Coordinates of C-alpha atoms and ligand atoms in Angstrom, one line a residue:
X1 CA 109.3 -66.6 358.3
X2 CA 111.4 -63.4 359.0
X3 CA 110.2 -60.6 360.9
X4 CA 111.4 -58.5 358.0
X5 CA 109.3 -57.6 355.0
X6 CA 112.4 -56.6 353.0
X7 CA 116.2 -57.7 353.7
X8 CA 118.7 -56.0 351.1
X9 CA 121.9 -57.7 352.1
X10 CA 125.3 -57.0 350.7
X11 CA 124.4 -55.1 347.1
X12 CA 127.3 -54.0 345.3
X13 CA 126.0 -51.8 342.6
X14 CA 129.0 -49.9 340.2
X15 CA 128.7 -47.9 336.7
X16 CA 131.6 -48.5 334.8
X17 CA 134.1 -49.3 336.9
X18 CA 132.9 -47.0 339.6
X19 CA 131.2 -48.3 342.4
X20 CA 128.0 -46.6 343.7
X21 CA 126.9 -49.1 346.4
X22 CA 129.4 -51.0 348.0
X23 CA 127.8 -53.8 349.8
X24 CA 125.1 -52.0 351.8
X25 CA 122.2 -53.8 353.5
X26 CA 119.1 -52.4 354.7
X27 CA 116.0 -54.2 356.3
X28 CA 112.2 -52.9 356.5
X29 CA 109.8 -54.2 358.9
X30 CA 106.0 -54.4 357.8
X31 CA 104.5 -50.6 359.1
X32 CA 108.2 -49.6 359.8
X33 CA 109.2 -46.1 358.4
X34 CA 112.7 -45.8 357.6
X35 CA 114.8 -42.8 356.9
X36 CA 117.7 -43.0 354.3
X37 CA 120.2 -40.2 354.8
X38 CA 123.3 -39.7 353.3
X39 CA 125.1 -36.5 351.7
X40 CA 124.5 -36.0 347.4
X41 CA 125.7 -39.2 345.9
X42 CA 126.2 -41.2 348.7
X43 CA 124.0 -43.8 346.6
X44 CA 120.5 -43.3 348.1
X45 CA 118.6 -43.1 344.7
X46 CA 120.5 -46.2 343.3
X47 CA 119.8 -48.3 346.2
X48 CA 116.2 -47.4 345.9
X49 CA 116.3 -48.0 341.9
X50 CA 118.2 -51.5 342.9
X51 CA 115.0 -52.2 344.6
X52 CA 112.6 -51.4 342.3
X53 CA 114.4 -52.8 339.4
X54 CA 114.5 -49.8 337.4
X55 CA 118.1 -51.6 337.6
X56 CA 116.7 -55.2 336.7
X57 CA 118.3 -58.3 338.6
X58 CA 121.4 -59.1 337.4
X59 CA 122.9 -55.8 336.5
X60 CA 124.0 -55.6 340.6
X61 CA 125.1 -57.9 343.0
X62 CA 123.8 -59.2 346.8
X63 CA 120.6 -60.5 347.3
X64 CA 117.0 -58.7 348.2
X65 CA 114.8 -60.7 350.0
X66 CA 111.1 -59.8 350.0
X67 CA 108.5 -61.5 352.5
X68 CA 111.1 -64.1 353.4
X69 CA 111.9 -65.1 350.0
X70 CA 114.7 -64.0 347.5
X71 CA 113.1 -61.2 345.1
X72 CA 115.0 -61.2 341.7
X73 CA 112.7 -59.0 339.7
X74 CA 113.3 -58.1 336.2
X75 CA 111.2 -55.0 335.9
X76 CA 109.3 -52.2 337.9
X77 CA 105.7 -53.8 336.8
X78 CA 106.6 -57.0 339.0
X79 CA 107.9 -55.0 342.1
X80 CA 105.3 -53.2 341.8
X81 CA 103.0 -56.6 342.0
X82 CA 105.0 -57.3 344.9
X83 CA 103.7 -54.1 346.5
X84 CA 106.9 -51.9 346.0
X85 CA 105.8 -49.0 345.1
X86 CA 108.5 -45.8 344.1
X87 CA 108.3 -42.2 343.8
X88 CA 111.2 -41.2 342.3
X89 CA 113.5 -38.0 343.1
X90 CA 113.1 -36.5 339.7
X91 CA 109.1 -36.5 338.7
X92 CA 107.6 -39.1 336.0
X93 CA 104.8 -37.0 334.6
X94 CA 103.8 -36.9 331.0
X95 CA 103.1 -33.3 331.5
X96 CA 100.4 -33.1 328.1
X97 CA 98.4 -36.0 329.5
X98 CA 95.6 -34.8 332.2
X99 CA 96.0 -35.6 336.0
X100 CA 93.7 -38.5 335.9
X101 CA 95.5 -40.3 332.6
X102 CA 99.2 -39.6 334.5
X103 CA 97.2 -41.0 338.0
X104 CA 96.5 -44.2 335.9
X105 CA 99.1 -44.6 333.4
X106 CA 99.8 -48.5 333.1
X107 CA 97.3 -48.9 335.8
X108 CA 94.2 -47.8 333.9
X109 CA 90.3 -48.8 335.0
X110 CA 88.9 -50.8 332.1
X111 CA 85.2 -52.2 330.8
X112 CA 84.6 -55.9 329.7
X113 CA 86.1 -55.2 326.3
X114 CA 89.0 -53.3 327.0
X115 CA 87.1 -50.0 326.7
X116 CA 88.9 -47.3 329.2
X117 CA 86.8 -46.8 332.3
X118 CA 87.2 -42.6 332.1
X119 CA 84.5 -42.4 334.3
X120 CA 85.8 -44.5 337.4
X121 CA 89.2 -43.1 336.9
X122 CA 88.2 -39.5 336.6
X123 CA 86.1 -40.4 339.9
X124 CA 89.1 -42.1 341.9
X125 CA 91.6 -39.4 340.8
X126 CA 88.8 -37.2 342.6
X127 CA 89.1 -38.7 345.6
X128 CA 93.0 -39.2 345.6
X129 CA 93.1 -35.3 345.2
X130 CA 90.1 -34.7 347.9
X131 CA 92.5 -37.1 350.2
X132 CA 95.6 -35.0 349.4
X133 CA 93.9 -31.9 350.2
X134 CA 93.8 -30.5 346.7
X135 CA 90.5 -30.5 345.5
X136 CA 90.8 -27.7 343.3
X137 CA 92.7 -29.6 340.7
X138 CA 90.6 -30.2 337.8
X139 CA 91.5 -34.2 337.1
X140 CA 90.8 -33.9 333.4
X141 CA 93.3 -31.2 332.4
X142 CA 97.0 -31.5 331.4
X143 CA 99.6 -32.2 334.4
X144 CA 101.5 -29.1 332.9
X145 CA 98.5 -26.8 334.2
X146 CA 100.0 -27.2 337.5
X147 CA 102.8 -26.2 339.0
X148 CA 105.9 -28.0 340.8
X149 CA 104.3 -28.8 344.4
X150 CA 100.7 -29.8 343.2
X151 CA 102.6 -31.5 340.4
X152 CA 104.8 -33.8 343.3
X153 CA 101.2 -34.4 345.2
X154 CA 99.9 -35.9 341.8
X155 CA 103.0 -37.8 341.8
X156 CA 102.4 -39.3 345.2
X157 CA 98.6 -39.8 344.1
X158 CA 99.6 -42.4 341.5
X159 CA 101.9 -44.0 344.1
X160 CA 98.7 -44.5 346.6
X161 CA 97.0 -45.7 344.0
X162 CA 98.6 -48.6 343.7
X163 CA 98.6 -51.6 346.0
X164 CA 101.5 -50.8 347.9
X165 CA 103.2 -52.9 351.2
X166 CA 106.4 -50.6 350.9
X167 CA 106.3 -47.2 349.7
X168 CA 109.7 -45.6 348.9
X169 CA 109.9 -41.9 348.9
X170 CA 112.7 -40.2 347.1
X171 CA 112.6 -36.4 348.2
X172 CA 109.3 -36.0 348.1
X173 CA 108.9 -33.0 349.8
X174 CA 111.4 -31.1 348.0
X175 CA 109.1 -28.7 346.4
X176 CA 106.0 -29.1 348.5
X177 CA 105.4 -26.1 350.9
X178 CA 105.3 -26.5 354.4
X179 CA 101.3 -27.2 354.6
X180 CA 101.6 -29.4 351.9
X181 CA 104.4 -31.5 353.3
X182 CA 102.0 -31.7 356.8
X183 CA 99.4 -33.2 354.7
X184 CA 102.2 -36.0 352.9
X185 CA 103.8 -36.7 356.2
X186 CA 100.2 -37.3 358.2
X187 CA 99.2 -39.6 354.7
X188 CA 102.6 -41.8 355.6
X189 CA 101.6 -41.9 359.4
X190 CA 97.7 -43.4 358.2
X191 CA 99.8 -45.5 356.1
X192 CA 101.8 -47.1 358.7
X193 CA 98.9 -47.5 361.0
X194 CA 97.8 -49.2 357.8
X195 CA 100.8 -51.9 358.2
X196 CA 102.5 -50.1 355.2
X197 CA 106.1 -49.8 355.3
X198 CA 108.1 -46.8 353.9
X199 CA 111.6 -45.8 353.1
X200 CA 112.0 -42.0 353.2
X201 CA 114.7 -40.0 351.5
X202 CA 115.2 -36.7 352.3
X203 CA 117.2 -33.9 353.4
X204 CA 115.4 -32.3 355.8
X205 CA 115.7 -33.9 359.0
X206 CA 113.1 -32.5 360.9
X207 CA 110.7 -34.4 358.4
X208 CA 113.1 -37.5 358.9
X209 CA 112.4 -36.7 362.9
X210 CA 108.5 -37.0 362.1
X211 CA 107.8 -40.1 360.7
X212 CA 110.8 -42.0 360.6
X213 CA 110.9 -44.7 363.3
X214 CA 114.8 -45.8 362.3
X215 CA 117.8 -43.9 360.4
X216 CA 120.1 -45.6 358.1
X217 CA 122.8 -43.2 357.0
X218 CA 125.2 -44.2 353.8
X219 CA 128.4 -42.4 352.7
X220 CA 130.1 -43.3 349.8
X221 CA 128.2 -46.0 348.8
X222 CA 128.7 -48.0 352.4
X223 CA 126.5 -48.3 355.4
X224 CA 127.5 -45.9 358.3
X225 CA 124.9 -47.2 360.8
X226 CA 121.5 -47.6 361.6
X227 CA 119.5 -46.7 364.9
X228 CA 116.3 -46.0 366.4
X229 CA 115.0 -42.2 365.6
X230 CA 114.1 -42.2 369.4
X231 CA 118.0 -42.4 370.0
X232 CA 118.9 -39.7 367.7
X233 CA 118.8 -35.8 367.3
X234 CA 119.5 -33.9 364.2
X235 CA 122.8 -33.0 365.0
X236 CA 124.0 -36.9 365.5
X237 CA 122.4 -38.1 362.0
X238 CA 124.2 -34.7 360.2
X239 CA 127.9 -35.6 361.9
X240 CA 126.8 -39.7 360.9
X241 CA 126.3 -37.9 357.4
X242 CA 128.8 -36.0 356.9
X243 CA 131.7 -38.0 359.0
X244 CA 132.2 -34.6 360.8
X245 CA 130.3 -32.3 363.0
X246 CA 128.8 -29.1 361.6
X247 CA 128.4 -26.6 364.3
X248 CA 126.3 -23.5 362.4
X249 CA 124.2 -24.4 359.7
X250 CA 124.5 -20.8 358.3
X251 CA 127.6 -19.3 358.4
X252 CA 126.8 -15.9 358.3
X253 CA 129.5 -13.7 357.1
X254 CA 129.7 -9.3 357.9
X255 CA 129.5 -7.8 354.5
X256 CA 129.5 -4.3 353.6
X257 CA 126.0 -3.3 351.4
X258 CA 125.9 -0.5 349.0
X259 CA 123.8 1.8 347.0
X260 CA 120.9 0.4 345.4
X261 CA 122.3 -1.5 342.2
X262 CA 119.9 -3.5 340.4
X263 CA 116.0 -2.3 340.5
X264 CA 112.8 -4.3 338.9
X265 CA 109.7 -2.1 338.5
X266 CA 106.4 -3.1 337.9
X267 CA 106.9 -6.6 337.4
X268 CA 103.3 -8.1 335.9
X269 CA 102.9 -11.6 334.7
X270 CA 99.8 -13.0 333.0
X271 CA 98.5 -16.7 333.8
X272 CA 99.5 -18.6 330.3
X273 CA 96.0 -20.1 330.9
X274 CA 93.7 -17.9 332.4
X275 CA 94.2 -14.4 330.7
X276 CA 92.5 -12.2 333.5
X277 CA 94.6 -14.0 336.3
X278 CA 97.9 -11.9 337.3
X279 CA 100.6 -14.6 338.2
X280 CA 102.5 -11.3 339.5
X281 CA 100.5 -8.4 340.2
X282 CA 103.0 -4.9 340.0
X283 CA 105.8 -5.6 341.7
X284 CA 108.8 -3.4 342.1
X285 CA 112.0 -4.9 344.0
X286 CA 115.3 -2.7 344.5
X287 CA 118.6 -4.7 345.2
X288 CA 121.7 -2.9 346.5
X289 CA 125.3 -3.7 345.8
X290 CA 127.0 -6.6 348.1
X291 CA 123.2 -7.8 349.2
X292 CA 121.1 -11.0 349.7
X293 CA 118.0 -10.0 349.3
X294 CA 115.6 -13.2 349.8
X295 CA 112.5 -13.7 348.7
X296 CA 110.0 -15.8 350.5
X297 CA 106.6 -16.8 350.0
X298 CA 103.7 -19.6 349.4
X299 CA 105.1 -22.2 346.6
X300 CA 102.9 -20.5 343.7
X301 CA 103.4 -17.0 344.7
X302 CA 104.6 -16.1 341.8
X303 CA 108.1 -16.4 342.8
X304 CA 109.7 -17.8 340.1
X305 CA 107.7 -16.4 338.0
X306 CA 109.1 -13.0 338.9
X307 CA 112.7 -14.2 338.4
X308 CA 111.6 -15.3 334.6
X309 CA 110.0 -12.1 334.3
X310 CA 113.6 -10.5 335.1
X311 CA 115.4 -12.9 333.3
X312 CA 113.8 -12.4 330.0
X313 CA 111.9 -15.8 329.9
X314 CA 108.4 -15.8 331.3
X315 CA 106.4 -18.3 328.9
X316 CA 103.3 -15.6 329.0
X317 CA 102.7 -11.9 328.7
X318 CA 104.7 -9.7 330.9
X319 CA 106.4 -6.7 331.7
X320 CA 109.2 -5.4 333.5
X321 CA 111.4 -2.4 333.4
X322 CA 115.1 -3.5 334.6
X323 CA 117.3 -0.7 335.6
X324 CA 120.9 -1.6 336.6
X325 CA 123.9 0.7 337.7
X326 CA 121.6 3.4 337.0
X327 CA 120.5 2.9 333.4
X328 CA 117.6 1.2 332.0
X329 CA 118.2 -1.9 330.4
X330 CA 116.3 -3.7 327.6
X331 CA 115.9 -7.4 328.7
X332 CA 113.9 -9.9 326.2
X333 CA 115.7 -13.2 326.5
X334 CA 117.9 -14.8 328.6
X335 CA 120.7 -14.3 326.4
X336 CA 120.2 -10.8 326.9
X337 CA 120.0 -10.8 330.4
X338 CA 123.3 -12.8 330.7
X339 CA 125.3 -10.2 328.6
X340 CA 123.8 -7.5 331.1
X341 CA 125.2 -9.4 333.9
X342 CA 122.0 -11.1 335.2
X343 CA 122.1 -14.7 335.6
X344 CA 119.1 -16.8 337.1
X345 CA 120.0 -20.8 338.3
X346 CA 116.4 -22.0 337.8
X347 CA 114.1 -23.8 340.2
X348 CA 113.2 -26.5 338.0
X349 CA 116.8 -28.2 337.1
X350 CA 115.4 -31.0 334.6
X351 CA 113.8 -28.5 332.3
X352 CA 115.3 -25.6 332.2
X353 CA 118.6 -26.0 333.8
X354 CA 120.6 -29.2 332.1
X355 CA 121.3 -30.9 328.7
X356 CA 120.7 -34.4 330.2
X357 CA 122.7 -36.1 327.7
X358 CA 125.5 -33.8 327.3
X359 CA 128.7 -34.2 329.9
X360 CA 128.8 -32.3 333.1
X361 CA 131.6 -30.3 331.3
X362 CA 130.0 -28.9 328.4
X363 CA 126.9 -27.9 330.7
X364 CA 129.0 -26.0 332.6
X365 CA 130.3 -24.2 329.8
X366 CA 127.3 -24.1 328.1
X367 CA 126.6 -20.0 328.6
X368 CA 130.0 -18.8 328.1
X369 CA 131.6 -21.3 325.3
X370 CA 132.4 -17.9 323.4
X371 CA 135.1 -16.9 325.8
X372 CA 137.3 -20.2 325.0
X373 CA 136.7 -19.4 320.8
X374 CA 139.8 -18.1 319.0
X375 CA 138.9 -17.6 315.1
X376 CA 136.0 -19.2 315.4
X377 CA 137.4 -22.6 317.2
X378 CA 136.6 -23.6 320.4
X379 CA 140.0 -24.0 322.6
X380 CA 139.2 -27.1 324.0
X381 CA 141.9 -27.0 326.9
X382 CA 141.1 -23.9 328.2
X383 CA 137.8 -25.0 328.4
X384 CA 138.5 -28.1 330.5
X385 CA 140.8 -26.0 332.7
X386 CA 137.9 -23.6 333.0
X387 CA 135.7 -26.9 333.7
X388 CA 138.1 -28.8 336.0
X389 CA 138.1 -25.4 338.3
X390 CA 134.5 -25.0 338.6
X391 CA 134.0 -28.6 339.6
X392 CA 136.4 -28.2 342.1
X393 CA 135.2 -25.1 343.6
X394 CA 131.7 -26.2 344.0
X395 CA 132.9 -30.1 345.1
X396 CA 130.8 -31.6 341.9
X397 CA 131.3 -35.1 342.1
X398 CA 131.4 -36.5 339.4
X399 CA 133.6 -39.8 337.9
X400 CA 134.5 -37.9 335.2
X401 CA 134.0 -34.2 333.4
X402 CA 132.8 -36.0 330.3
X403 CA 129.7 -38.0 331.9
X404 CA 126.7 -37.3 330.8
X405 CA 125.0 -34.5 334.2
X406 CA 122.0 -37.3 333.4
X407 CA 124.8 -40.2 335.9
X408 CA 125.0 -37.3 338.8
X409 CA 123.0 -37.4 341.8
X410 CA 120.6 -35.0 341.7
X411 CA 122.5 -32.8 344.4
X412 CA 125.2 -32.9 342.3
X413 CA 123.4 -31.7 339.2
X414 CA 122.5 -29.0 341.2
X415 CA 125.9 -28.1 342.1
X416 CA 126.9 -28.2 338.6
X417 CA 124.0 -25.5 337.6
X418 CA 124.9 -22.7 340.0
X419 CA 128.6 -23.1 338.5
X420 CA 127.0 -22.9 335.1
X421 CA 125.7 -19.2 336.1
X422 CA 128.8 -18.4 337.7
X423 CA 130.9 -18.4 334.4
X424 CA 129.9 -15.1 332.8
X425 CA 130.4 -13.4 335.8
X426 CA 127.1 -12.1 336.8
X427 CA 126.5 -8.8 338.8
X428 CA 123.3 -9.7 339.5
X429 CA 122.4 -13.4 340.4
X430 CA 119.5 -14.7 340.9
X431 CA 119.0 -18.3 342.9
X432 CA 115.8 -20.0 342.6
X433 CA 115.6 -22.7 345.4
X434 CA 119.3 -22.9 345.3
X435 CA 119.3 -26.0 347.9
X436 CA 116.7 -28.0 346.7
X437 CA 118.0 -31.7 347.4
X438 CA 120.9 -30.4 348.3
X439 CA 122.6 -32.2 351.3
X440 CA 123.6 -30.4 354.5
X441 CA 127.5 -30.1 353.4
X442 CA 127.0 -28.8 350.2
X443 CA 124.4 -26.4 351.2
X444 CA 126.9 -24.7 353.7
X445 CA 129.5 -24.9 351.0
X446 CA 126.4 -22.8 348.7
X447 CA 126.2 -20.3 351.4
X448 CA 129.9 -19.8 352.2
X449 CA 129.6 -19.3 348.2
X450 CA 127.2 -16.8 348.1
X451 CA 128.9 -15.0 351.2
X452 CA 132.5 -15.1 348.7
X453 CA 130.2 -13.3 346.2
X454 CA 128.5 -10.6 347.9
X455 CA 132.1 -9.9 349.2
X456 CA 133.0 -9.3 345.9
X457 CA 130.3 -7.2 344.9
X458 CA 127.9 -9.2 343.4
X459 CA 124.0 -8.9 344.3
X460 CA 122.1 -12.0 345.0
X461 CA 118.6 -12.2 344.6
X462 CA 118.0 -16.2 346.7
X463 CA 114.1 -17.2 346.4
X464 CA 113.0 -19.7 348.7
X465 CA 110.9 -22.0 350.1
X466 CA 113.1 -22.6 353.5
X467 CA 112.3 -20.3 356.0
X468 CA 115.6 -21.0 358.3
X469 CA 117.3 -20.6 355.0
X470 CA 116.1 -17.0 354.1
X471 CA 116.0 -15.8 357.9
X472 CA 119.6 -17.8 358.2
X473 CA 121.5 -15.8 355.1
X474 CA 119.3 -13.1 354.3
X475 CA 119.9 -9.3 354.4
X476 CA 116.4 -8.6 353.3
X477 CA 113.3 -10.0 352.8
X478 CA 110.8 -9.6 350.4
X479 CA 107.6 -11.2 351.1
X480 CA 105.2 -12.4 348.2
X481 CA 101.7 -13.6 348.5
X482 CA 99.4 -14.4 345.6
X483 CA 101.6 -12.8 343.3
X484 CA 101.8 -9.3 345.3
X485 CA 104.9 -8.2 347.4
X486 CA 103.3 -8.5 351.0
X487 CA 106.2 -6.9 353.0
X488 CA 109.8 -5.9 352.9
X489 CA 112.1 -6.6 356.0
X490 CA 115.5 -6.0 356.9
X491 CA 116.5 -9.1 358.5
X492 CA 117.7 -7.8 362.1
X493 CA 115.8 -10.3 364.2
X494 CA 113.3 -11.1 361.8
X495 CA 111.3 -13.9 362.7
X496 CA 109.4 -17.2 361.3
X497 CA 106.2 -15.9 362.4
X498 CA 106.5 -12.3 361.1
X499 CA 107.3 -13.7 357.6
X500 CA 104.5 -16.1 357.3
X501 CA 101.7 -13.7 358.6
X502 CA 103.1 -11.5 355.9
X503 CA 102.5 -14.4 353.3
X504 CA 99.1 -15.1 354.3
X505 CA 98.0 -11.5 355.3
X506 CA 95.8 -11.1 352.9
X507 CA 94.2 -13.8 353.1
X508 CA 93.5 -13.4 356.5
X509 CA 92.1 -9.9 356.3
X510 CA 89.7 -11.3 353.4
X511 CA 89.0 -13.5 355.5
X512 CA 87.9 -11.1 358.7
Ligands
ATP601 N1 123.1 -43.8 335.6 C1 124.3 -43.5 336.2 N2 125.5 -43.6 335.5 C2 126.7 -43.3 336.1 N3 126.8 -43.0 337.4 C3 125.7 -42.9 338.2 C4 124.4 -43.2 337.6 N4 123.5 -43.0 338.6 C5 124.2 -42.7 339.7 N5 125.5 -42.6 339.5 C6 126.5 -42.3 340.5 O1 126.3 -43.1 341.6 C7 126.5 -42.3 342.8 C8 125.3 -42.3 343.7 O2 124.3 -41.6 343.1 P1 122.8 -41.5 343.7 O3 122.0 -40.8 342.7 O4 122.4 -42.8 344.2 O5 123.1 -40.5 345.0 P2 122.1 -39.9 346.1 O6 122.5 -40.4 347.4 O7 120.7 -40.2 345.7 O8 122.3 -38.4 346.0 P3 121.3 -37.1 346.1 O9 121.1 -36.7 347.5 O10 122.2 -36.0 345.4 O11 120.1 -37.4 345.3 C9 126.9 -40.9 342.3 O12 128.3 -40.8 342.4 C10 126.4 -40.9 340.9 O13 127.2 -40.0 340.1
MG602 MG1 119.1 -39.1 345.0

């Protein structure tokens, strides 16, 4: 019998004609955690999907072998009776069914007869959110009551539900806050203690540094190398990454900062669910000319729903009065805030930022396509010079313009937003977790980016949930907590500590 529960060996996975895994092997042992780094599109997600069988036998080559014998699975209900269990980059909710009917979803409790068990489900879904440290959540209301992080934790709930001897993590802490992610990562170390395996993805190292016993890095679809975490240090795994070292992870660029340029004043947002609960409570922001003005906080701040607020799409009640260069400006959709030179690159890519099924081209485009009409007609070349240039400048990769953005890695689809915004030539742009599962490469070639900007005059409003990120590239700092602005820095110095005491300060004086 092998000492390994799983042994990928040698898979060779391509999508018409180009080839996203190029014979890559990768071995689990039981209770071993693994990390799986590798910069946007080196193939992570389709290895995992290989091994899952979202991708059924058949439709790759190489071999899996699971428990010492050769695993050629046709669908994800028998790896998951094998005990591989997924959680995939890009979440799987049905956001109108409640938490508990999402928790069991092909998995659900039943009475002799067939009759649905509500009762034990709603009373295990309990518990899975009591373990996960969420026991507010109210099991029997729809997922889309919640927002992104608490959604991810329900995500990970239905995972732990199931049986699992290796549990594959695809980002999962991509929109978790920090004491969120504490609780995920101690949940994977019980797990191991437990015997279970795991394969992490992710693009934050430090998290990698925590749990992770080995790192396997892939680039380009081939295996770079894999080692002991003990061995390693951040800076080795980024140059194994990236095939090059990267000295400062923000390169901060001098830029001259004007008058005050763009201001927001008393920004209110009403819960869409709960009428006397303010989302964001009065909040006035001012923005000068050239600046990066980040905007830190709790996930559920009410962050993002500010920027909607400013962008002219809040799904509730609001107000806000916009002034820009001085005048008032009337802003009610986003089509109105785009011709007034405000563009926002949303946090949540899948639903508000991409036409899955349309090609990377035309969702680039999509904002502006009025700029390549002539009588009416679209100018079809001048639009695919106008595309060919934008995937270039932002390194989208991407086999071809015309792919459906649904093909790109999710990094990549990323990439391919924030050029969508840049097209009508914003004065005001506003970033809303503009890194998320973004790898370490890109992410500088983001900042360098915004740095080009602000040299050019442009204002960048950059919300955030990293605080090296905000502290790293920030000129300011606005602080929000429970949907009130909690403090305003200039970033000279400005520290970790400060920022978060600023988030939680009112808490903590309720609390004295
Ligand atoms: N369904 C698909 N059709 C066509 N090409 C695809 C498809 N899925 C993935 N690819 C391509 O395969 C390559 C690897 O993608 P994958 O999603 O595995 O990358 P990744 O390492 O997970 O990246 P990220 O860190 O951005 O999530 C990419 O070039 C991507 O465009
Ligand atoms: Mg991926």
């Amino acid at each position: 019998m092998s000492e390994y529960l799983l042994d990928m060996r040698g898979i060779v996975k391509d999508f018409s004609g180009v080839k996203a895994l190029n014979g890559i092997d990768l071995k689990v042992k039981p209770g071993e955690c693994v990390g799986l780094c590798g910069e946007n599109g080196a193939g992570k997600s389709t290895l995992m999907k290989v091994l899952s069988a979202v991708y059924p036998h058949g439709t790759w080559e190489g071999q899996i072998f699971w428990e010492g014998t050769e695993l050629k699975a046709q669908t994800i209900r028998e790896t998951e009776e094998a005990g591989i269990v997924i959680i995939h980059q890009e979440l799987m909710l049905v956001p109108q069914l409640s938490v508990a009917e999402n928790i069991f979803m092909g998995n659900e409790i039943k009475l002799p007869g067939g009759i649905m068990n509500y009762g034990a489900m709603y009373q295990r879904a309990e518990e899975l959110m009591k373990e996960l440290k969420m026991p507010d959540v109210n099991v029997a209301k729809p997922v889309h009551n919640y927002g992104g992080g608490h959604q991810q934790l329900i995500e990970i709930a239905k995972a732990l539900n199931k049986k699992a001897k290796l549990l594959i993590l695809d980002e999962p802490t991509s929109s978790l806050t920090k004491s969120e992610t504490e609780i995920l990562l101690n949940i994977i170390r019980e797990l191991k203690k437990k015997g279970v395996a795991c394969v992490m993805i992710s693009h934050k190292l430090d998290e990698i540094a925590a749990v992770c016993d080995t790192i396997s890095v892939i680039r380009d679809g081939t295996h770079v190398g894999t080692r002991p975490m003990a061995e390693m240090d951040t800076n080795e795994i980024i140059t194994m990454m990236v095939g090059r070292e990267i000295k400062n992870l923000f390169p901060r660029e001098e830029h001259p900062i004007g008058e005050v340029f763009f201001e927001a004043k008393n920004i209110t947002c009403v819960d869409v669910t709960n009428a006397a609960r303010k989302r964001v409570d009065n909040v006035s922001l001012k923005l000068r000319k050239g600046e990066i003005l980040g905007i830190s906080g709790l996930v559920g701040a009410g962050r993002t729903e500010l920027a909607m607020a400013i962008f002219g799409c809040y799904p509730g009640e609001y107000q806000a009065e916009l002034w820009l260069d001085g005048k008032q400006i009337s802003v009610n959709s986003p089509r109105d805030a785009v011709t007034q030179g405000i563009c926002l690159v949303p946090e949540d890519r899948k639903r508000h930022g991409i036409v899955p099924l349309q090609g990377v081209g035309a969702n680039i485009t999509m904002a502006v396509l009025n700029k390549f009409a002539k009588f009416g007609v679209i100018d079809a070349s001048a639009e695919m010079h106008q595309i060919q240039q934008s995937i270039a400048r932002m390194r989208v990769k991407t086999a071809s313009p015309t792919l459906p953005i649904k093909g790109l890695s999710g990094g990549n689809q990323q990439k391919a937003v924030v050029s969508k915004m840049l097209l009508p030539n914003p004065k005001v742009l506003i970033l809303d977790e503009p890194t998320r599962g973004v790898d370490v490469g890109a992410k500088y070639e983001i900042y360098k980016l915004m740095f080009e900007l602000v040299k050019q005059g442009l204002s960048i409003i950059m919300i955030s949930s990293e605080l090296p990120e905000v502290l790293g590239i920030s000129d300011r700092v606005l602080v929000i907590g429970e949907g009130q602005l909690r403090g305003d820095f200039v970033n000279d110095g400005l520290t970790q500590e400060q920022v978060m005491t600023a988030a939680l300060g009112h808490s903590l004086q309720n609390a004295a």
